[in-house]
C-alpha positions as a Markdown table, in Angstrom:
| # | Residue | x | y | z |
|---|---|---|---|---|
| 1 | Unk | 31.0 | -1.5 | -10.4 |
| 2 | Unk | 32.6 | -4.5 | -12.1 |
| 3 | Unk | 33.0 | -4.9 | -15.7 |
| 4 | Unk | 30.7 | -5.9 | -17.9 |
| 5 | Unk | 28.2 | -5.6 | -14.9 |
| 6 | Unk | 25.3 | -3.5 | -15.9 |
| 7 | Unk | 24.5 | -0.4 | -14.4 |
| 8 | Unk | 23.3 | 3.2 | -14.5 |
| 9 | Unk | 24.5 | 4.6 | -18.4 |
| 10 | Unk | 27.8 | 5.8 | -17.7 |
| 11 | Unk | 27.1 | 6.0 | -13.9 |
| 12 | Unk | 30.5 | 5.7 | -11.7 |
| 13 | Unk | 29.7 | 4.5 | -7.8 |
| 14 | Unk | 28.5 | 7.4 | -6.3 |
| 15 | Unk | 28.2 | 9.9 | -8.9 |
| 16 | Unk | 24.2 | 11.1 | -7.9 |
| 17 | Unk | 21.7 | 10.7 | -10.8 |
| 18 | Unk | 21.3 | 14.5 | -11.5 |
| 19 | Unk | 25.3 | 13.5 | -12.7 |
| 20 | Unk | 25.0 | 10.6 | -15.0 |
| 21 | Unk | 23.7 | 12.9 | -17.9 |
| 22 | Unk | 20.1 | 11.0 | -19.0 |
| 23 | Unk | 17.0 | 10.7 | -17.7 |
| 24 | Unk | 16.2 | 8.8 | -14.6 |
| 25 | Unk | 13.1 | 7.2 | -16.0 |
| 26 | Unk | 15.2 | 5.8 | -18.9 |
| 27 | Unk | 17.8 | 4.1 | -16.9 |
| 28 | Unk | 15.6 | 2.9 | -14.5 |
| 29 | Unk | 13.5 | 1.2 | -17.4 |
| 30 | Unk | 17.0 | -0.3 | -18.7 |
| 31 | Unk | 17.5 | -2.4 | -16.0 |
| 32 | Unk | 17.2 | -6.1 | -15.8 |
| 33 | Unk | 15.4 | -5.2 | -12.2 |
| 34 | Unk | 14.6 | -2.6 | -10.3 |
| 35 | Unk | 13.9 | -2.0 | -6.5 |
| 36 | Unk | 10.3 | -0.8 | -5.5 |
| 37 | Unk | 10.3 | 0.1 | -1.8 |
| 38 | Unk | 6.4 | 0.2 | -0.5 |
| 39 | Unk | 5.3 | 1.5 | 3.0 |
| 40 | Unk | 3.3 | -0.4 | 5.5 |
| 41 | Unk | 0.8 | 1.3 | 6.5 |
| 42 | Unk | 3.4 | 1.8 | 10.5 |
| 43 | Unk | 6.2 | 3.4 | 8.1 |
| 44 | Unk | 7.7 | 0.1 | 7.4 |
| 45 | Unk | 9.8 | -0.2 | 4.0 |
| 46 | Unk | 8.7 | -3.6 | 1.8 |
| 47 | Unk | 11.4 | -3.8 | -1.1 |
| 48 | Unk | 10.3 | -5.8 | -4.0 |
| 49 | Unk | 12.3 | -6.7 | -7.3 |
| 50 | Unk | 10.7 | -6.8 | -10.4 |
| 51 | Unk | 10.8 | -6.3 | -13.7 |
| 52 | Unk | 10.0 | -3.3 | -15.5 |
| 53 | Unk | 9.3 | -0.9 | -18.3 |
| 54 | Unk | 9.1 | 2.7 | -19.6 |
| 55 | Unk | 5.6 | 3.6 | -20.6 |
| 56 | Unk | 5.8 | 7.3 | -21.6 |
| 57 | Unk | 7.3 | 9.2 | -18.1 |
| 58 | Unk | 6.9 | 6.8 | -16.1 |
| 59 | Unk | 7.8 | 3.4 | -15.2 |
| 60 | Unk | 5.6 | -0.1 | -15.2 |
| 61 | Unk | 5.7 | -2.9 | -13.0 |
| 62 | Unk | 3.3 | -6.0 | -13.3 |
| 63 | Unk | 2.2 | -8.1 | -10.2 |
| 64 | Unk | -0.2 | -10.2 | -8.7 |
| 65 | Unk | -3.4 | -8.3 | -8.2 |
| 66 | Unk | -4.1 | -9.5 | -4.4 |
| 67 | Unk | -0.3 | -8.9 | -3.9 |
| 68 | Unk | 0.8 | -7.2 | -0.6 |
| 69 | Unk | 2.4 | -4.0 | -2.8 |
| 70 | Unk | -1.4 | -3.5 | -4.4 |
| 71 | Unk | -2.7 | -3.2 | -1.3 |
| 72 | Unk | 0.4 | -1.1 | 0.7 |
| 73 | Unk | 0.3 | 1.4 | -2.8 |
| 74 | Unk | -3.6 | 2.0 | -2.4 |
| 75 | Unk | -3.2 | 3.2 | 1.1 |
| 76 | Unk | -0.1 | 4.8 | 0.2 |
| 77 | Unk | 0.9 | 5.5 | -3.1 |
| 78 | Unk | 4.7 | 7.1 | -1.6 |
| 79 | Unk | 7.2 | 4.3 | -3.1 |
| 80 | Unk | 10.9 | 4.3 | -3.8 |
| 81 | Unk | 12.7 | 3.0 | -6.9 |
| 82 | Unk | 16.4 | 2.1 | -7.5 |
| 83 | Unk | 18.0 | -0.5 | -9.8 |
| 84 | Unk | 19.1 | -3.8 | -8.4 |
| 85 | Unk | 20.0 | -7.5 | -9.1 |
| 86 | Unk | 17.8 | -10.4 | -9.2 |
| 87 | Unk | 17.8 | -10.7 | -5.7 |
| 88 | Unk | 16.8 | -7.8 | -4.9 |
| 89 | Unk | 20.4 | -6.1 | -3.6 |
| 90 | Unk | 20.6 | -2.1 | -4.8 |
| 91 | Unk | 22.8 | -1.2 | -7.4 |
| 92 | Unk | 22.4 | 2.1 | -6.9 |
| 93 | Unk | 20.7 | 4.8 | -5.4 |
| 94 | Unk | 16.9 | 5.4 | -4.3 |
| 95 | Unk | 14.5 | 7.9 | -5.8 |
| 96 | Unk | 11.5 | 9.0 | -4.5 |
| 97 | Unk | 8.1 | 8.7 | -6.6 |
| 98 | Unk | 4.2 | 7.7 | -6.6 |
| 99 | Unk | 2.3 | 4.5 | -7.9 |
| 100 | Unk | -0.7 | 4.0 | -9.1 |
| 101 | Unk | -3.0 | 0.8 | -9.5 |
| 102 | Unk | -3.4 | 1.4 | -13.8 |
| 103 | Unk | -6.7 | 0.1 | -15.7 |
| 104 | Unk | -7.3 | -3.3 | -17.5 |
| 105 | Unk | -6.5 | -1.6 | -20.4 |
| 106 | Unk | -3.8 | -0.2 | -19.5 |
| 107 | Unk | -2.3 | -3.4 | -18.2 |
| 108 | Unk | -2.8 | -5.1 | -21.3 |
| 109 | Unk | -0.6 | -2.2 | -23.0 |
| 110 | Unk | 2.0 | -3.1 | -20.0 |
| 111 | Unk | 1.9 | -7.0 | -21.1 |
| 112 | Unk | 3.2 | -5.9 | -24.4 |
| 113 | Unk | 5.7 | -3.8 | -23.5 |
| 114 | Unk | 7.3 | -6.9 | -21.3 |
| 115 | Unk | 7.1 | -9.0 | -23.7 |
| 116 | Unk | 9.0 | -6.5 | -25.7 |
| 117 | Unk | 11.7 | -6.4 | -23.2 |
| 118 | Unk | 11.7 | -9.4 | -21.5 |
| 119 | Unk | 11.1 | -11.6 | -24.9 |
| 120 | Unk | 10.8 | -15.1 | -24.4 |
| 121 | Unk | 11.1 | -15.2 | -20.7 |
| 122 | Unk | 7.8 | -12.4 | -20.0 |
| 123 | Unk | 6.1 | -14.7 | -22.6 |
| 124 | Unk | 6.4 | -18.0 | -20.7 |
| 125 | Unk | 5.6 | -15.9 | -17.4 |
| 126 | Unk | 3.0 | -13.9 | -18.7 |
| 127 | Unk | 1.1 | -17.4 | -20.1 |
| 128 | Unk | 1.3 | -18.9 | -17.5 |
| 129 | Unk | -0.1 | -16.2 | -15.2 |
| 130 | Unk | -2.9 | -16.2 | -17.3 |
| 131 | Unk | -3.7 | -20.3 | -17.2 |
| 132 | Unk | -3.4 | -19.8 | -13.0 |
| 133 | Unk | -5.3 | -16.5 | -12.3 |
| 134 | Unk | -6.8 | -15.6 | -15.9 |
| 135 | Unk | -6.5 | -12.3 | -16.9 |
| 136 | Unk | -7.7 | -10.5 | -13.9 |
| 137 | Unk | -5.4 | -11.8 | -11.7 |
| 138 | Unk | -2.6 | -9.6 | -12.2 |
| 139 | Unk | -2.5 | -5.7 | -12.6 |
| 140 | Unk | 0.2 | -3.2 | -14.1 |
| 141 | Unk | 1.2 | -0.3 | -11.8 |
| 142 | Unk | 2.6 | 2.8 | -12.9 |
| 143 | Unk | 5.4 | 4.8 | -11.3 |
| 144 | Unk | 6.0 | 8.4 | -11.7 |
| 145 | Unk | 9.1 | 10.1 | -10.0 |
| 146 | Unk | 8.7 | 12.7 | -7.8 |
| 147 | Unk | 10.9 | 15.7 | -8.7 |
């Protein structure tokens, strides 16, 4: 990894995340981006950068509610997570976990927490999200590793 690159906490190239010391749901949630692998419904991985943010043990993403991913995690909810850059190219390793299309409510708690982390940036996106497909129109998703 090149300095001043951000990475992993403390995480060398391939030291394994049972190494780095810290919980994986933490340093996931402290990258910029991280990688969410979906499954067509034939086996075929669909990786997807995007932002997101702890919420409790488990990861949030935010997304388009008719996107592709909403539809590929309700028929199967199997995902993968890693960090990555804005492009989408790993910057580490893959974990397995499960997603889960969250509430109204809860995606309103999920808007927050971008905001949060994203500052200025999630607030522009997030506004205008809502002035193109109101409120509705996008959903949070949570992520919970599998062990």
């Amino acid at each position: 990894m090149a300095s001043g690159e951000r990475g992993l906490i403390g995480r060398a190239p391939g030291v394994g995340w049972w190494q780095y010391g810290g919980r994986v749901i933490d340093a996931l949630a402290g990258e910029r981006y991280v990688l969410v692998t979906t499954f067509r419904r034939d086996g075929t991985p669909v990786p997807t950068a995007v932002w997101a943010v702890a919420d409790g043990d488990a990861l949030a993403i935010w997304t388009v509610t008719t996107s592709g991913k909403v539809k590929r995690i309700r028929n199967n909810p199997e995902v993968t997570v890693a960090p990555c850059d804005l492009r989408g190219k790993p910057r580490g390793e893959a974990v397995r976990a499960r997603a889960e299309v969250l509430s109204p409510q809860d995606t309103d708690r999920v808007r927050d927490l971008l905001r949060k982390k994203y500052g200025l940036q999630a607030r522009l996106t997030l506004l205008g999200s809502r002035l193109r497909r109101g409120d509705e129109g996008t959903i949070a998703i949570g992520i919970t590793l599998v062990p």
